[in-house]
Amino acid sequence: MVRSSISFIAIALLLGCTSKQEIDLTEGYSKKVTYHKQLQKTEKTQLYQDNVTKVLLTGTYLYTPNFENNDIRDEVFIVGLYMEDKVSVALNSGGNTLTLNGKTAKEIKALRLDDERLKELSFVTPWSSYYLVTFAHESNKKITLSFESAAYGKGELHFAKVAKYVLTKEAL
């Protein structure tokens, strides 16, 4: 009898404490599901000159899986660009080029810092310029977003339409 009472009390204590923490964690995650999904599809690169960051490029791939065989949707990114010595920055002008697997963008639209789409991103800074960049459909599962600056060189952001570990042959 004593043994079953102690077991019952121990189980009640464990379940009571665990469920409250679990509920708090679940609620915290649920509020920011989109944020966490975008974080998984965000990459950054820096271009340096004399060990000083001159260009910071962030990219978030706005891809949602579609399991249709003939998925021909455009590839869409939100790209953030900070150049230390430039007041206003443009992606495809002034010696800068942005390509996806070697192809130029179909459309580049500047975003304001108060744009709703930026609120869901993980890495937004007030000193960067943000763009909604659309490229033609890529059938490859691995894609590379390349930024090249005439002054500072080239940086690449690597994205995948599937989990990146699926594309590697190395053991984890």
Coordinates of C-alpha atoms in Angstrom, one line a residue:
M1 CA 0.0 0.0 0.0
V2 CA 2.8 2.4 1.0
R3 CA 4.7 1.5 -2.2
S4 CA 1.7 2.2 -4.5
S5 CA 1.1 5.5 -2.7
I6 CA 4.7 6.7 -3.1
S7 CA 4.6 5.6 -6.8
F8 CA 1.3 7.5 -7.3
I9 CA 2.7 10.7 -5.7
A10 CA 5.9 10.5 -7.7
I11 CA 4.1 10.1 -11.0
A12 CA 1.7 12.9 -10.1
L13 CA 4.6 15.2 -9.3
L14 CA 6.5 14.3 -12.5
L15 CA 3.4 14.7 -14.7
G16 CA 2.4 18.0 -13.1
C17 CA 5.8 19.6 -13.6
T18 CA 6.5 18.2 -17.0
S19 CA 3.2 19.2 -18.5
K20 CA 3.5 22.9 -17.5
Q21 CA 7.0 23.2 -18.9
E22 CA 5.9 21.3 -22.0
I23 CA 2.9 23.5 -22.6
D24 CA 5.1 26.7 -22.2
L25 CA 7.6 25.3 -24.7
T26 CA 5.0 24.3 -27.2
E27 CA 3.2 27.7 -27.0
G28 CA 6.5 29.5 -27.4
Y29 CA 7.4 27.5 -30.5
S30 CA 3.9 27.7 -32.0
K31 CA 4.0 31.5 -31.8
K32 CA 7.2 31.6 -34.0
V33 CA 6.8 28.6 -36.3
T34 CA 7.2 30.7 -39.4
Y35 CA 10.3 32.4 -37.9
H36 CA 11.9 29.0 -37.2
K37 CA 11.1 27.7 -40.6
Q38 CA 12.6 30.8 -42.2
L39 CA 15.7 30.5 -40.0
Q40 CA 16.4 27.0 -41.5
K41 CA 16.4 28.6 -45.0
T42 CA 18.6 31.6 -44.2
E43 CA 22.3 31.8 -45.0
K44 CA 24.8 34.7 -44.8
T45 CA 28.2 35.5 -46.2
Q46 CA 30.7 38.3 -45.7
L47 CA 33.2 39.9 -48.0
Y48 CA 36.3 41.2 -46.4
Q49 CA 39.1 43.7 -47.2
D50 CA 42.1 43.8 -44.8
N51 CA 40.2 41.6 -42.3
V52 CA 37.3 44.1 -42.1
T53 CA 33.8 43.2 -43.2
K54 CA 32.9 45.4 -46.2
V55 CA 29.8 43.5 -47.4
L56 CA 27.3 41.5 -45.5
L57 CA 24.8 39.5 -47.6
T58 CA 22.0 37.5 -46.1
G59 CA 19.5 35.4 -48.1
T60 CA 16.3 33.7 -47.1
Y61 CA 14.9 31.1 -49.5
L62 CA 11.1 31.4 -49.5
Y63 CA 10.6 27.9 -50.8
T64 CA 7.8 25.7 -49.5
P65 CA 7.9 22.0 -50.5
N66 CA 5.5 21.0 -53.2
F67 CA 5.3 17.3 -53.9
E68 CA 4.0 17.6 -57.4
N69 CA 6.2 16.2 -60.1
N70 CA 5.9 19.3 -62.4
D71 CA 6.6 22.0 -59.9
I72 CA 7.7 25.0 -62.0
R73 CA 7.3 27.8 -59.5
D74 CA 9.9 30.6 -59.6
E75 CA 12.7 30.7 -57.0
V76 CA 12.0 33.6 -54.6
F77 CA 14.5 35.0 -52.0
I78 CA 14.6 37.9 -49.6
V79 CA 18.1 39.2 -49.8
G80 CA 19.6 41.7 -47.3
L81 CA 22.7 43.7 -48.4
Y82 CA 25.0 45.9 -46.3
M83 CA 28.0 47.6 -47.9
E84 CA 30.1 49.6 -45.4
D85 CA 31.0 52.4 -47.7
K86 CA 27.7 52.9 -49.6
V87 CA 24.8 54.9 -48.4
S88 CA 22.4 53.4 -51.0
V89 CA 23.0 49.9 -52.3
A90 CA 21.7 48.2 -55.4
L91 CA 22.0 44.5 -56.1
N92 CA 22.6 44.5 -59.8
S93 CA 24.3 47.8 -60.5
G94 CA 27.4 49.7 -59.5
G95 CA 29.7 46.7 -60.1
N96 CA 27.4 44.3 -58.1
T97 CA 25.8 41.2 -59.6
L98 CA 23.5 38.7 -58.0
T99 CA 22.9 35.4 -59.8
L100 CA 21.3 32.0 -59.0
N101 CA 23.3 29.1 -60.5
G102 CA 24.8 31.6 -63.0
K103 CA 21.5 33.1 -64.1
T104 CA 20.4 36.7 -63.4
A105 CA 17.2 37.6 -61.6
K106 CA 13.8 38.0 -63.4
E107 CA 12.7 40.7 -60.9
I108 CA 14.3 42.6 -58.0
K109 CA 12.0 44.6 -55.8
A110 CA 13.3 46.8 -53.0
L111 CA 11.6 46.3 -49.6
R112 CA 11.0 48.9 -46.9
L113 CA 12.2 48.1 -43.4
D114 CA 8.6 48.1 -42.2
D115 CA 7.5 45.5 -44.7
E116 CA 5.5 42.6 -43.2
R117 CA 7.7 40.0 -44.9
L118 CA 10.7 41.2 -43.0
K119 CA 9.0 40.7 -39.6
E120 CA 9.2 36.9 -40.0
L121 CA 12.9 36.8 -40.9
S122 CA 15.6 35.9 -38.4
F123 CA 18.3 38.4 -39.4
V124 CA 17.1 41.9 -40.1
T125 CA 19.2 44.9 -39.4
P126 CA 18.3 48.6 -39.8
W127 CA 21.5 49.4 -41.8
S128 CA 20.9 46.8 -44.5
S129 CA 18.9 47.2 -47.7
Y130 CA 16.4 44.4 -48.4
Y131 CA 15.1 43.0 -51.7
L132 CA 12.5 40.5 -52.9
V133 CA 14.4 38.7 -55.6
T134 CA 12.7 36.4 -58.1
F135 CA 14.6 34.0 -60.4
A136 CA 13.4 31.5 -63.0
H137 CA 12.6 28.0 -61.8
E138 CA 15.6 25.8 -61.1
S139 CA 15.1 22.0 -61.4
N140 CA 18.3 21.3 -59.3
K141 CA 17.8 20.4 -55.7
K142 CA 21.0 22.3 -54.8
I143 CA 21.1 26.0 -55.7
T144 CA 23.8 28.7 -55.2
L145 CA 23.0 32.3 -54.8
S146 CA 26.1 34.3 -55.8
F147 CA 26.9 37.9 -55.1
E148 CA 29.9 39.5 -56.8
S149 CA 31.2 43.0 -56.1
A150 CA 33.8 44.6 -58.3
A151 CA 35.5 46.1 -55.3
Y152 CA 35.3 43.2 -52.7
G153 CA 35.1 39.9 -54.6
K154 CA 32.5 37.1 -54.6
G155 CA 30.4 35.4 -51.9
E156 CA 28.1 32.4 -52.2
L157 CA 25.0 31.3 -50.3
H158 CA 24.1 27.6 -50.7
F159 CA 20.5 26.5 -50.4
A160 CA 18.6 23.2 -51.0
K161 CA 15.1 22.3 -51.8
V162 CA 15.4 19.3 -49.5
A163 CA 17.3 18.9 -46.2
K164 CA 21.0 19.5 -46.9
Y165 CA 22.1 16.3 -45.2
V166 CA 20.1 14.3 -47.9
L167 CA 22.5 15.7 -50.5
T168 CA 25.8 14.8 -48.8
K169 CA 27.5 11.5 -48.9
E170 CA 29.3 12.0 -45.6
A171 CA 28.1 10.3 -42.4
L172 CA 26.9 12.6 -39.7

